Coordinates of C-alpha atoms in Angstrom, one line a residue:
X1 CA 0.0 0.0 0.0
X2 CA 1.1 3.3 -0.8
X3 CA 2.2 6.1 1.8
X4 CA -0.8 7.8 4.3
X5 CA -2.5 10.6 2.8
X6 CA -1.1 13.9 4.1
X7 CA -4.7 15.1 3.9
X8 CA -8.2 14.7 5.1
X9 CA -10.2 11.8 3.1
X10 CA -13.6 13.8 3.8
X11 CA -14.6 17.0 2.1
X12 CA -16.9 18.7 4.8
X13 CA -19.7 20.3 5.1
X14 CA -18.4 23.2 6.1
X15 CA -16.2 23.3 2.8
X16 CA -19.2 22.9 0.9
X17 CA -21.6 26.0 -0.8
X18 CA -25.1 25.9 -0.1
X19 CA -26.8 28.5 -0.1
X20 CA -27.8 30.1 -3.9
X21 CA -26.9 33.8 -3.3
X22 CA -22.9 32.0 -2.9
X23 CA -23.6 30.3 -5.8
X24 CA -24.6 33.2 -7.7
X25 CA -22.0 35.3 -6.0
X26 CA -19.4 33.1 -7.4
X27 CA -21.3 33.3 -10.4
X28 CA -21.6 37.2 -11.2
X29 CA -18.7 38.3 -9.7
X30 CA -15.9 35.8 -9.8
X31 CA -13.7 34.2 -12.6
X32 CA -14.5 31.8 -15.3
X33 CA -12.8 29.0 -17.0
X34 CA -13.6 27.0 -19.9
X35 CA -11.9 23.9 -20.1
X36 CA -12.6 20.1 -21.1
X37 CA -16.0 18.8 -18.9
X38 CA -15.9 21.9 -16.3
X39 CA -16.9 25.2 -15.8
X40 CA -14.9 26.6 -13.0
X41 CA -16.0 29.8 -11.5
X42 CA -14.4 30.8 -8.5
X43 CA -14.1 34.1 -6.6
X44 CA -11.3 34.8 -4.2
X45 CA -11.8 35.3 -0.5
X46 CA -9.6 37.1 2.0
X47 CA -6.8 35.6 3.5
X48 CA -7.6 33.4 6.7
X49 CA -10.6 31.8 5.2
X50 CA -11.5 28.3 3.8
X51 CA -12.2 27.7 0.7
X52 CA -14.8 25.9 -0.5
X53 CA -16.5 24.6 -3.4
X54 CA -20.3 24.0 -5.0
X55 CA -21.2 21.7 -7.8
X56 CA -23.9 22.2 -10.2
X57 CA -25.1 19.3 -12.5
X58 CA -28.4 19.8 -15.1
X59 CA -30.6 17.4 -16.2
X60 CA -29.0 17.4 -19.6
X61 CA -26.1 14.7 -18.2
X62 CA -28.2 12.4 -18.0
X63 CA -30.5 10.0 -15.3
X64 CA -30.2 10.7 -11.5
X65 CA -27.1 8.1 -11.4
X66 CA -25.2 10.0 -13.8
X67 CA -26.2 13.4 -12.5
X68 CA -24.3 11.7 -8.6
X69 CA -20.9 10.5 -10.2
X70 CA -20.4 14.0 -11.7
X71 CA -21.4 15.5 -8.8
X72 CA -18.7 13.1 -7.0
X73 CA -16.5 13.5 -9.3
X74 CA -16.4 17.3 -8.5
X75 CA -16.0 17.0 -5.5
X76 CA -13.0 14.8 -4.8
X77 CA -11.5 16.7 -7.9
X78 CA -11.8 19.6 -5.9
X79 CA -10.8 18.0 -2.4
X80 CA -7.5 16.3 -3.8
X81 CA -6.4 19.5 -5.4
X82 CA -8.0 22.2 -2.4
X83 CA -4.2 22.4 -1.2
X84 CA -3.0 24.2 -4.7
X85 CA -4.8 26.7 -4.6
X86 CA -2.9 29.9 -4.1
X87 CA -5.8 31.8 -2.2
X88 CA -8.7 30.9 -0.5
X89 CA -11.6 30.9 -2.4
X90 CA -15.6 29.9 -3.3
X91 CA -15.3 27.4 -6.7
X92 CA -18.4 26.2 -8.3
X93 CA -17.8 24.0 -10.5
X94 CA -20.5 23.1 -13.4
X95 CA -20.6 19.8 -15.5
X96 CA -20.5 19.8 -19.1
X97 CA -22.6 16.7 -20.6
X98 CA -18.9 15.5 -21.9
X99 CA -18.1 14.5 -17.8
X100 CA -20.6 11.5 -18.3
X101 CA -18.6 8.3 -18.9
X102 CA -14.9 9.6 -17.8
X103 CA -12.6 8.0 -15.1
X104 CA -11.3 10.4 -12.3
X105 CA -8.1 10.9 -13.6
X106 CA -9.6 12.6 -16.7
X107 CA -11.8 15.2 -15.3

């Protein structure tokens, strides 16, 4: 087996966006990236904060067991990589119907 994760295997709640105005927030005000089977938005909070991060999956991917895997799929994504972010900030992150069928490693 390989070495102990240096990190926490749970992404909490409290890392987690909610509520609709953060969503929106994120939205309107923040940053946007186009690339592969995400939308990233993200908008950066002061220092001394957590970041945390809000997944948004439509209808369009597909039935309610496809909609889950992207939504989990976003969410380790983000929980693996949380460390490299240079500042703290909210990401939402929205699936592209292209997400449905890919391993981990390619999203």
């Amino acid at each position: 087996m390989d070495a102990a994760p240096t990190g926490s295997l749970v992404l909490p709640p409290s890392r987690r966006i909610k509520q609709g105005r953060d969503f929106a927030r994120a939205r309107a005000q923040g940053r946007r990236l186009v690339q592969g089977c995400l939308i990233m938005n993200w908008l950066v909070l002061p220092p001394g904060s957590t970041s945390r991060v809000g997944v948004i999956t439509t209808r369009r991917l597909g039935n309610a067991p496809a909609r889950s895997r992207a939504r989990r799929l976003m969410r380790e994504a983000f929980r693996a990589r949380q460390h490299c972010l240079a500042q703290p900030a909210d990401v939402v992150l929205v699936a592209r119907s292209s997400i449905v069928g890919r391993a981990f490693r390619e999203v």
